[in-house]
Tab-separated table of C-alpha atoms in Angstrom:
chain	number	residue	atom	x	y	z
A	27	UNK	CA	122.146	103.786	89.880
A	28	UNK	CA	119.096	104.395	87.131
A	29	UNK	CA	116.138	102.656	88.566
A	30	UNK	CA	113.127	102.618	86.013
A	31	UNK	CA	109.892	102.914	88.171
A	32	UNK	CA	106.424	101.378	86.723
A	33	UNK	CA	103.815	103.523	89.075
A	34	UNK	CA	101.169	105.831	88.723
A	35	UNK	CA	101.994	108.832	89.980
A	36	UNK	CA	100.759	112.643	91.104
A	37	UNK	CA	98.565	114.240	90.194
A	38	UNK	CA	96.731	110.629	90.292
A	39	UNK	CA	94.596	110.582	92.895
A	40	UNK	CA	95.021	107.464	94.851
A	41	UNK	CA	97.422	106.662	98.115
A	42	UNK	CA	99.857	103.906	95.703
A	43	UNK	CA	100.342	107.116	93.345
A	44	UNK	CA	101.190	109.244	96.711
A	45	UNK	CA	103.170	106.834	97.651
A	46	UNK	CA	105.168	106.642	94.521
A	47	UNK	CA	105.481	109.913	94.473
A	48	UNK	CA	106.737	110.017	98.384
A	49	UNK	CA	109.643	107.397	97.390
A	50	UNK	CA	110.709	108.944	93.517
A	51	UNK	CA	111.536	112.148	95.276
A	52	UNK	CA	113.237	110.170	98.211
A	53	UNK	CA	115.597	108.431	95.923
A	54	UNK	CA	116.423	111.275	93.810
A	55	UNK	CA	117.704	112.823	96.890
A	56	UNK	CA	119.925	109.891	97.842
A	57	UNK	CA	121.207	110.547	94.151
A	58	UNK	CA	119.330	107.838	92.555
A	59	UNK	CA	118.298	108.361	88.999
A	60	UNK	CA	114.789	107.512	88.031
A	61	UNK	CA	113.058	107.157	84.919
A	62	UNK	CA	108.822	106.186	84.172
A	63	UNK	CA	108.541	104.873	81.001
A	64	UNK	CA	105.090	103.965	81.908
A	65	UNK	CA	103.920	107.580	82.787
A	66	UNK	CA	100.581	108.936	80.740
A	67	UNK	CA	99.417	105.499	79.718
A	68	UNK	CA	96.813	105.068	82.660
A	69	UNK	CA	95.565	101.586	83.525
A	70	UNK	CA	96.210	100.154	80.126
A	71	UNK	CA	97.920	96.472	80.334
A	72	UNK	CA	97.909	96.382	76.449
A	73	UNK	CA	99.895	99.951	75.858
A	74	UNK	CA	102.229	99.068	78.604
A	75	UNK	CA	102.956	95.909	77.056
A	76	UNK	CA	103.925	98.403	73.459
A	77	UNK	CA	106.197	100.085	75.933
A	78	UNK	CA	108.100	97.372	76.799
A	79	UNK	CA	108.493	96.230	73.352
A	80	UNK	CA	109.455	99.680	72.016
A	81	UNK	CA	111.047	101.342	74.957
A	82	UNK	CA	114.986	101.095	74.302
A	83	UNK	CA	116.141	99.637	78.160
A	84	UNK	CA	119.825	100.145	77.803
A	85	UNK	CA	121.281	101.802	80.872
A	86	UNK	CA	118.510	100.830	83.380
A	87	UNK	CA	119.991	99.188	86.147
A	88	UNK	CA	116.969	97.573	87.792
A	89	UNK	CA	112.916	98.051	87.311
A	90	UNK	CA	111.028	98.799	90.366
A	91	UNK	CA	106.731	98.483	90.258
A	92	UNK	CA	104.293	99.458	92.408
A	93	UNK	CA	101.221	96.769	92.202
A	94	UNK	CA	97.967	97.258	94.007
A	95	UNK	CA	94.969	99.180	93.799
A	96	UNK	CA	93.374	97.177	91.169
A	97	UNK	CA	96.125	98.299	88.331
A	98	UNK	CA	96.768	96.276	85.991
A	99	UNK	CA	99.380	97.791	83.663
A	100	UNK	CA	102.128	97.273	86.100
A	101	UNK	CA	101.902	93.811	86.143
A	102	UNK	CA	101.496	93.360	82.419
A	103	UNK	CA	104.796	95.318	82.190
A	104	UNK	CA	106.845	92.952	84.647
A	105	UNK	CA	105.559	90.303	82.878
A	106	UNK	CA	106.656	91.397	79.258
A	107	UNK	CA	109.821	92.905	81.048
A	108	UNK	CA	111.186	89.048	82.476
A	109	UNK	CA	110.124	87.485	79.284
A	110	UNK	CA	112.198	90.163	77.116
A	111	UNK	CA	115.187	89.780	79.618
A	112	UNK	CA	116.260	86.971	81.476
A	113	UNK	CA	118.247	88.451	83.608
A	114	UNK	CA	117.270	92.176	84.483
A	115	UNK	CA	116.813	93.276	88.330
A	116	UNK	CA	113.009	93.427	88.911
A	117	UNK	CA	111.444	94.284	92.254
A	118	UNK	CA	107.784	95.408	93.155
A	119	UNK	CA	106.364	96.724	96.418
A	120	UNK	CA	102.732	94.892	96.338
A	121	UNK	CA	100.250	96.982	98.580
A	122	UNK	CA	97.342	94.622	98.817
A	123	UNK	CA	99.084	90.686	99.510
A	124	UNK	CA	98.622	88.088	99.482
A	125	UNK	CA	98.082	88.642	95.847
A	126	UNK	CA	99.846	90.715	93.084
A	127	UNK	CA	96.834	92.074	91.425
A	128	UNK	CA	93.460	89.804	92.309
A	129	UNK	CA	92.295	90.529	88.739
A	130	UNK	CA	93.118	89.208	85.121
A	131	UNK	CA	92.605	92.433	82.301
A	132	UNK	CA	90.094	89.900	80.822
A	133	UNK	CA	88.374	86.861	80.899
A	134	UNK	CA	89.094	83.874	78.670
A	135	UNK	CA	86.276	82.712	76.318
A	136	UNK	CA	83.716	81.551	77.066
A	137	UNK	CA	83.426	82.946	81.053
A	138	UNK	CA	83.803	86.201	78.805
A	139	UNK	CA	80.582	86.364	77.674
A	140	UNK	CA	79.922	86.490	81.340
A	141	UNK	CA	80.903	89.987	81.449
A	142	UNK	CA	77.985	91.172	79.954
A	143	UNK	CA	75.141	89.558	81.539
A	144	UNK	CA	73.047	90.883	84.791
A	145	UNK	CA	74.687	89.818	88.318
A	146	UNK	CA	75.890	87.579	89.763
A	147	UNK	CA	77.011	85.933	86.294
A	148	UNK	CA	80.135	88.094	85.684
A	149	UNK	CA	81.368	87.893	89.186
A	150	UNK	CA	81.136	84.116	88.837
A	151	UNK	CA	82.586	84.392	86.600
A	152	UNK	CA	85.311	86.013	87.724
A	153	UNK	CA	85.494	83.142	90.381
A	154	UNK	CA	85.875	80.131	87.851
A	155	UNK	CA	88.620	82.299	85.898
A	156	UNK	CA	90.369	82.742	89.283
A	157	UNK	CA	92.874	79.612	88.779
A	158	UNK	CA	94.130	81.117	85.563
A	159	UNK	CA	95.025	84.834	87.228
A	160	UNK	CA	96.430	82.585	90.720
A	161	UNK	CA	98.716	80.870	87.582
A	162	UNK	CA	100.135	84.243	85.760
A	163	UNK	CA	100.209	86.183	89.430
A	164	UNK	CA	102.739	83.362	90.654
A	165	UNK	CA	104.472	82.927	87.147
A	166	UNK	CA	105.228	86.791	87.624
A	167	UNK	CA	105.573	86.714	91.264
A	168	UNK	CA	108.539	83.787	91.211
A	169	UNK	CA	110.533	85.515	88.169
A	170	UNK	CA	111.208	88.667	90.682
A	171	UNK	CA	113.964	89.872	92.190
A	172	UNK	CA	112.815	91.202	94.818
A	173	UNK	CA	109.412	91.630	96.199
A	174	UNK	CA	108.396	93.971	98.931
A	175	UNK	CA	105.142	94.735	101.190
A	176	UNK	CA	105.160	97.185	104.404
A	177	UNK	CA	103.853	94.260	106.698
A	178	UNK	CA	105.163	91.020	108.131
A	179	UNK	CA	101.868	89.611	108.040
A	180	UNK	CA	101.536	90.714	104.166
A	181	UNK	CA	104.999	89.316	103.555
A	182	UNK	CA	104.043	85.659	105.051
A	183	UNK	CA	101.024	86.019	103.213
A	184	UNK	CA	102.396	86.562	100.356
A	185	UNK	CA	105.275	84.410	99.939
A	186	UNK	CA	102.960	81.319	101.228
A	187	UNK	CA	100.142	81.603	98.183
A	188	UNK	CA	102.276	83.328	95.186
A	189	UNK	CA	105.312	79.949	96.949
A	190	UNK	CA	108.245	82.002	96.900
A	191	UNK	CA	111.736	81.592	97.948
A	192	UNK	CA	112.226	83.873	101.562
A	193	UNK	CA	115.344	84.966	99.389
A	194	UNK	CA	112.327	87.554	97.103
A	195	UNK	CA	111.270	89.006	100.096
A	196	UNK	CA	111.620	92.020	102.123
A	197	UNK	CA	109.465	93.896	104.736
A	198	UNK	CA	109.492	98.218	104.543
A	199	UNK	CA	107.014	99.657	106.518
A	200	UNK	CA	104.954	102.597	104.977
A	201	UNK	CA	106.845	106.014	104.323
A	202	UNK	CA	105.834	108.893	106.440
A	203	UNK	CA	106.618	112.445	105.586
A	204	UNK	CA	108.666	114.151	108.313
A	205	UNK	CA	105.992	116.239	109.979
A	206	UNK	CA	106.971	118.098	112.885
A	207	UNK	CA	105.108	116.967	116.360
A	208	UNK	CA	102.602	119.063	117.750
A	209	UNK	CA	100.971	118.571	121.180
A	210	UNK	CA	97.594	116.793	121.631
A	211	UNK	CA	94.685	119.345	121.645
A	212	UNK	CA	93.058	119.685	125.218
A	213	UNK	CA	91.446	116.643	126.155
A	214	UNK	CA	88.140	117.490	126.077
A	215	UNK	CA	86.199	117.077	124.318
A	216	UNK	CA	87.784	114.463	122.777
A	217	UNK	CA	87.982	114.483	119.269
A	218	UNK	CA	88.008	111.087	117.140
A	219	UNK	CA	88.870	111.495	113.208
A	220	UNK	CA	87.944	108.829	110.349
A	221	UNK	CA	90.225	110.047	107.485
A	222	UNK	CA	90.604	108.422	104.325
A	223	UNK	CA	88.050	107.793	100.816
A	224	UNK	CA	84.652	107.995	101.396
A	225	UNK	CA	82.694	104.975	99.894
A	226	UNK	CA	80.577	101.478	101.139
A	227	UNK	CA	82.915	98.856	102.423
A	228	UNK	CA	84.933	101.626	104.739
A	229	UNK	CA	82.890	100.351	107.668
A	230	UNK	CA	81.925	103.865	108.214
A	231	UNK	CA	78.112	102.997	109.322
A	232	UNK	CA	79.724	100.919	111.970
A	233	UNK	CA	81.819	103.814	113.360
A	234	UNK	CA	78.155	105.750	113.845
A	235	UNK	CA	76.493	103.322	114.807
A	236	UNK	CA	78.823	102.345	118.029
A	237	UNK	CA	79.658	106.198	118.157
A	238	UNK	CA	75.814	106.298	118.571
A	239	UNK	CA	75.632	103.608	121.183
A	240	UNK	CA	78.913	104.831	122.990
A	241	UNK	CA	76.537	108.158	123.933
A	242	UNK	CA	73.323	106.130	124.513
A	243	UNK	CA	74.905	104.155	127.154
A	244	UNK	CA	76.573	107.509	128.528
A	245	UNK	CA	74.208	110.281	127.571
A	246	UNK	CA	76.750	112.942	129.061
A	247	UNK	CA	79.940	112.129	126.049
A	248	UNK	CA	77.382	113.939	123.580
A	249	UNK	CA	79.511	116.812	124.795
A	250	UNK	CA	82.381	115.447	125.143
A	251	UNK	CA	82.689	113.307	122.037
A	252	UNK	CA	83.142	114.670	118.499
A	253	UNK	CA	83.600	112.838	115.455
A	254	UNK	CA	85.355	114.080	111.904
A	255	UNK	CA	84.665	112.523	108.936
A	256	UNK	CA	87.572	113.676	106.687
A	257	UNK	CA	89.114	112.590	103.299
A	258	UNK	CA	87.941	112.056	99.577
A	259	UNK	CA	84.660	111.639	97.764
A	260	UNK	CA	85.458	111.661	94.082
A	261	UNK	CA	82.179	110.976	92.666
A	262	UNK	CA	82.904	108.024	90.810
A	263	UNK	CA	83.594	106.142	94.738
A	264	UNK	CA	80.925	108.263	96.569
A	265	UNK	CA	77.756	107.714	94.118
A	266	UNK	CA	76.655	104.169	93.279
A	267	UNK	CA	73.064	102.607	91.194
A	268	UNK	CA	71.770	102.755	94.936
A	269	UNK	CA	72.467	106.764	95.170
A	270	UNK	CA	74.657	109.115	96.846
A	271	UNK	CA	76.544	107.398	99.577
A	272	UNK	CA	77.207	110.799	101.326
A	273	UNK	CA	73.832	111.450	101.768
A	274	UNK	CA	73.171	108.196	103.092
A	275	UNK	CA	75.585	108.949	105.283
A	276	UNK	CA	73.820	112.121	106.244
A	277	UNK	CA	70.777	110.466	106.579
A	278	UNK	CA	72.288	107.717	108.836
A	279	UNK	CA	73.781	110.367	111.202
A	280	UNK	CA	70.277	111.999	111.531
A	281	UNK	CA	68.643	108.916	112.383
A	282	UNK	CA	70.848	107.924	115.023
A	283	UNK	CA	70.722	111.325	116.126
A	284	UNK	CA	74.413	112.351	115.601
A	285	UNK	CA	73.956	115.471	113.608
A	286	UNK	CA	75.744	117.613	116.449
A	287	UNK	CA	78.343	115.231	117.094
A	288	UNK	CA	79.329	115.110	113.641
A	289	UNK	CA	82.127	117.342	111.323
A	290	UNK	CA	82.895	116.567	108.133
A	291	UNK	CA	86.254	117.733	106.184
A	292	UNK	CA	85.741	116.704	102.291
A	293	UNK	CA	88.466	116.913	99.564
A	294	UNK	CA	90.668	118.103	101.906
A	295	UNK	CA	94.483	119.707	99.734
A	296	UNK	CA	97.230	117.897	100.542
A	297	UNK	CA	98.109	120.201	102.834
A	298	UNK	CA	95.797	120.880	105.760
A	299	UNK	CA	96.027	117.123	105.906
A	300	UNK	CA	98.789	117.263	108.738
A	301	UNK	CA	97.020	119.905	110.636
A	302	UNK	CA	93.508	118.110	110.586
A	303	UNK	CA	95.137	114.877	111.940
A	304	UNK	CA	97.292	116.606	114.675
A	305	UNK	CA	94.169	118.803	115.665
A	306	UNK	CA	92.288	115.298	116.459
A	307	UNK	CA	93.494	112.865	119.177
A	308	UNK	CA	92.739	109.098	118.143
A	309	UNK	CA	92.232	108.258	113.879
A	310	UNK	CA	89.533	105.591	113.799
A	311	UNK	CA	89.579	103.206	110.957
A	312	UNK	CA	86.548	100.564	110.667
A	313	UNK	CA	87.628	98.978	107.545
A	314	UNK	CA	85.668	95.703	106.656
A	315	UNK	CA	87.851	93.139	104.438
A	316	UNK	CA	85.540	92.729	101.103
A	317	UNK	CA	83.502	89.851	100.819
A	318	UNK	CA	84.013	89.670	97.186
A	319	UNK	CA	87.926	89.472	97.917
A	320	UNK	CA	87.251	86.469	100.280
A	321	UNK	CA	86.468	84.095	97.774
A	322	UNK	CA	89.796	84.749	96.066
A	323	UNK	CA	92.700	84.880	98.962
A	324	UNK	CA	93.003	87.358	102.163
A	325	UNK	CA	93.539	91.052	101.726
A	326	UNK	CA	96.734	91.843	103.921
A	327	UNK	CA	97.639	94.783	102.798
A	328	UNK	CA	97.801	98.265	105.550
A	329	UNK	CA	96.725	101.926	104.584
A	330	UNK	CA	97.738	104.864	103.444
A	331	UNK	CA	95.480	106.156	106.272
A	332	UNK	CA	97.571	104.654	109.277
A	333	UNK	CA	100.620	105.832	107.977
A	334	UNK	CA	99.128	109.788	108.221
A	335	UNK	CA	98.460	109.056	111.830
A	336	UNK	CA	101.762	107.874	112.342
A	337	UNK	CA	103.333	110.174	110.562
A	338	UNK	CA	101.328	113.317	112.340
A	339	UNK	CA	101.758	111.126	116.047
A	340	UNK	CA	98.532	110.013	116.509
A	341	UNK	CA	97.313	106.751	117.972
A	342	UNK	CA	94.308	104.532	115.915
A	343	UNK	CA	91.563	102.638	116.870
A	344	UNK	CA	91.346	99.981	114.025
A	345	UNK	CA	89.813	96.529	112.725
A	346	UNK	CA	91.115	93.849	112.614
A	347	UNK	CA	90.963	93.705	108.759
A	348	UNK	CA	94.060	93.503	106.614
A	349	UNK	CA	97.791	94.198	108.758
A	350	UNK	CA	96.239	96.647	110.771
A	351	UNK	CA	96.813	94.438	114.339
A	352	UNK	CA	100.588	94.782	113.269
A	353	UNK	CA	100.407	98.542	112.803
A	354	UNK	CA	99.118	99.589	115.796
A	355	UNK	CA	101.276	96.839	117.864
A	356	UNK	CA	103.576	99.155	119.091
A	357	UNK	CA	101.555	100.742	121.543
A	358	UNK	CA	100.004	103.164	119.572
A	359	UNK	CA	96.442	101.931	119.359
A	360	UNK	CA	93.968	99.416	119.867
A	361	UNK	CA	91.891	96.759	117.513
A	362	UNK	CA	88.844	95.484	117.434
A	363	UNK	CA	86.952	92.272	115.249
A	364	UNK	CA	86.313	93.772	112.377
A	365	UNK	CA	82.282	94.532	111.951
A	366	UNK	CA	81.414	94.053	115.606
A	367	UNK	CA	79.933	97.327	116.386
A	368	UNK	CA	79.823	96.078	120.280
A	369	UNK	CA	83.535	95.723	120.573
A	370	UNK	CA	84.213	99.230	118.085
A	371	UNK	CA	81.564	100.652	121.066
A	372	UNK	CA	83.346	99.874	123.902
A	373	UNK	CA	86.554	100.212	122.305
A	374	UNK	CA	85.412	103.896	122.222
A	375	UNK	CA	83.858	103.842	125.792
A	376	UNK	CA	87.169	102.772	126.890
A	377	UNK	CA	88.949	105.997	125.125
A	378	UNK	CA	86.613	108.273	126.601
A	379	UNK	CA	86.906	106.935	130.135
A	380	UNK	CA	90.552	106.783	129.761
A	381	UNK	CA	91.466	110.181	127.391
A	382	UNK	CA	94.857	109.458	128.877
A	383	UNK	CA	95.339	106.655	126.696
A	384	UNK	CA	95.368	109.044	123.608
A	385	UNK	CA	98.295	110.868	124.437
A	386	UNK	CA	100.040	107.750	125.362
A	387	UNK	CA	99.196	106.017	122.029
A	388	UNK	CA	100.329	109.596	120.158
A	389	UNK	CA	103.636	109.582	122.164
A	390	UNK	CA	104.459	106.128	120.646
A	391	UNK	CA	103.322	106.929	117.138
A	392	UNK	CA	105.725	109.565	117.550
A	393	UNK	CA	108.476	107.615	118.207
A	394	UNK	CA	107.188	104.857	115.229
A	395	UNK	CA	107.415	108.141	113.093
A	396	UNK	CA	110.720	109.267	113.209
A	397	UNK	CA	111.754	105.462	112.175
A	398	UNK	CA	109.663	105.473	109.212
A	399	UNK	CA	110.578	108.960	107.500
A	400	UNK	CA	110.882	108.502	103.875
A	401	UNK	CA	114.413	109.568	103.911
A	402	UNK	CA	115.353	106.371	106.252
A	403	UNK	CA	112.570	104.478	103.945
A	404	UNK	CA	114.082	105.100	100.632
A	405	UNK	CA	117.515	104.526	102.050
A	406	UNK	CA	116.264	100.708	102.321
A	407	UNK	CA	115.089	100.708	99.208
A	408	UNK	CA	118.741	101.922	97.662
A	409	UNK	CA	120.298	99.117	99.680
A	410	UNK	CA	117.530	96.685	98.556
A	411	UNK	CA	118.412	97.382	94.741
A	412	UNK	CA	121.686	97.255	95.457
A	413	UNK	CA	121.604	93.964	96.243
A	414	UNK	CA	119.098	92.745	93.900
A	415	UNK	CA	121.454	94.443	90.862
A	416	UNK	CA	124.226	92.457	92.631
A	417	UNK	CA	122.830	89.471	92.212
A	418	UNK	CA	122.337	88.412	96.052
A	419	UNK	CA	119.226	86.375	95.778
């Protein structure tokens, strides 16, 4: 089977680009050729469009996309794909549901001129052109194959607002890399890790703020209570017109008088990203779903984040934002409403009075784990395009 595969991929720094990369090398193991016509264009709809046109598609078997993130030149190249051939296998993993892409490359004239005055105007924007992207996302979205998302809840989502046939669907949880298990470190002190990009609208100040509380109310965790702040901060997510968002951060931690509670683990290389998980008992993600993104459709898509802790058995403490109640449904974490700093508090006071629950939670992640290796992962995707290049729709 040759399987053409519209992604970005490494060195790309983003998690759909890891996991891209994660599933390419999967396949090619299971003896599955690939080809990326797309790769070294970027995030350029219009170039990917010349692709299409000029690329010669003659022993490709089926096209297989990866759409989230805010790209848009994997979309554009479905959509010039299906109206170049009728009948060519086309399937898409779509990260962030209930929506392909959220985002047209451009705004029709004249909400265009929009784009260049002060704010809110261009976001407004943005909302009164929304009908015209809902229109192309479902155009594209009904002329696939196959279309996959690593929820149930994205999947329902999904196929409800882009109204799609249950046929196009199919659920794959996340990938995990096959990292061998290593014990819990002692229990105490107990050791919480938030590990993913660094920038506003992570929920972060949330996490100090009950972290904060959590030791106010029981003065005597301050020693038994660390937390890691691990992951990226490329400067382009970490610095904003308001300033340095790390040293906010900073700032933050001082105030609520965290500064030796606190580690932080920036830019860490791929790999000492296993062995900072598994040296941590319980990942704590705090995510807040976008306000922007509410006035176009819910976000249900999961994180690149949750898989690690999976992957490296560990339990989460999450909100309730996106699919992350379904990830940590199997007994391998707990939730809280998203932006209530009470319930993320207690949440944590609960941890800390029951450290016990940590090693239950990693014990089940474990288990979750071994199911999702990307060798059993990409093995479901083989048997997915074998069916959509059979024509079992």
């Amino acid at each position: 089977m040759h399987i053409a595969l519209l992604a970005p991929l490494p060195p790309e720094q983003n998690g759909i680009a890891d996991y891209a990369g994660h599933l390419k090398l999967a396949l090619q193991k299971l003896g599955v050729q690939i080809s990326t016509p797309l790769a070294g264009i970027g995030n350029d709809p219009h170039e990917a469009e010349r692709h299409v046109a000029q690329i010669h598609w003659q022993g490709i078997d089926l096209v297989h996309a990866e759409l989230g993130g805010g790209r848009l030149a994997e979309f554009h190249a479905l959509r010039a794909l299906r109206q170049r051939f009728a009948h060519l296998p086309l399937t898409a993993t779509v990260h962030d549901p209930e929506r392909l892409v959220w985002r047209r490359a451009s705004l029709p004239w004249p909400l265009s001129i929009a784009g260049k005055l002060p704010s809110p105007l261009p976001q407004v924007a943005t909302v009164l052109s929304d009908p015209l992207c809902l229109h192309e996302e479902r155009q594209v979205a009904r002329g696939m194959t196959r279309l996959v998302t690593l929820t149930h809840a994205g999947s329902a989502a999904l196929r409800e607002r882009m109204g799609l046939a249950q046929a196009q669907m199919a659920v794959i949880p996340h990938g995990n890399l096959d990292i061998a298990p290593l014990p819990l470190p002692p229990l105490e002190p107990l050791r919480l890790l938030y590990f993913g990009f660094i920038y506003r609208g992570k929920g972060i100040e949330d996490l100090l703020d009950a972290l904060a509380d959590c030791i106010s109310a029981q003065p005597a965790l301050r020693e038994r209570v660390r937390l890691t702040l691990a992951g990226g901060s490329e400067p382009e997510m970490a610095f904003g017109p308001s300033g340095s968002y790390l040293d906010e951060l900073r700032e933050r931690i001082g105030q609520l008088g965290l500064s030796g509670s606190i580690d932080w683990q920036l830019d860490l290389p791929a790999e000492h990203i296993a062995p900072t998980i598994q040296a941590h008992h319980v990942m704590v993600l705090p995510y807040r779903e976008s306000s922007k993104l509410k006035l176009l459709g819910k976000l249900r898509g999961t994180s690149g984040a949750l898989s690690w802790a999976v992957a490296c058995g560990r339990g989460a403490i999450t909100s309730d934002a996106r699919s992350f109640a379904e990830e940590v449904a199997h007994g391998n974490g707990m939730i809280f409403p998203q932006g209530d700093v009470n319930a993320l508090s207690q949440a944590l006071s609960t941890l800390c009075a029951n450290p016990e629950l940590a090693r239950t939670w990693a014990d089940r992640a474990a288990s979750l784990a071994k199911e999702r290796v990307w060798s059993r992962t990409a093995e479901r995707f083989r048997q997915l395009f074998e069916l959509a290049c059979e024509g079992d729709n």
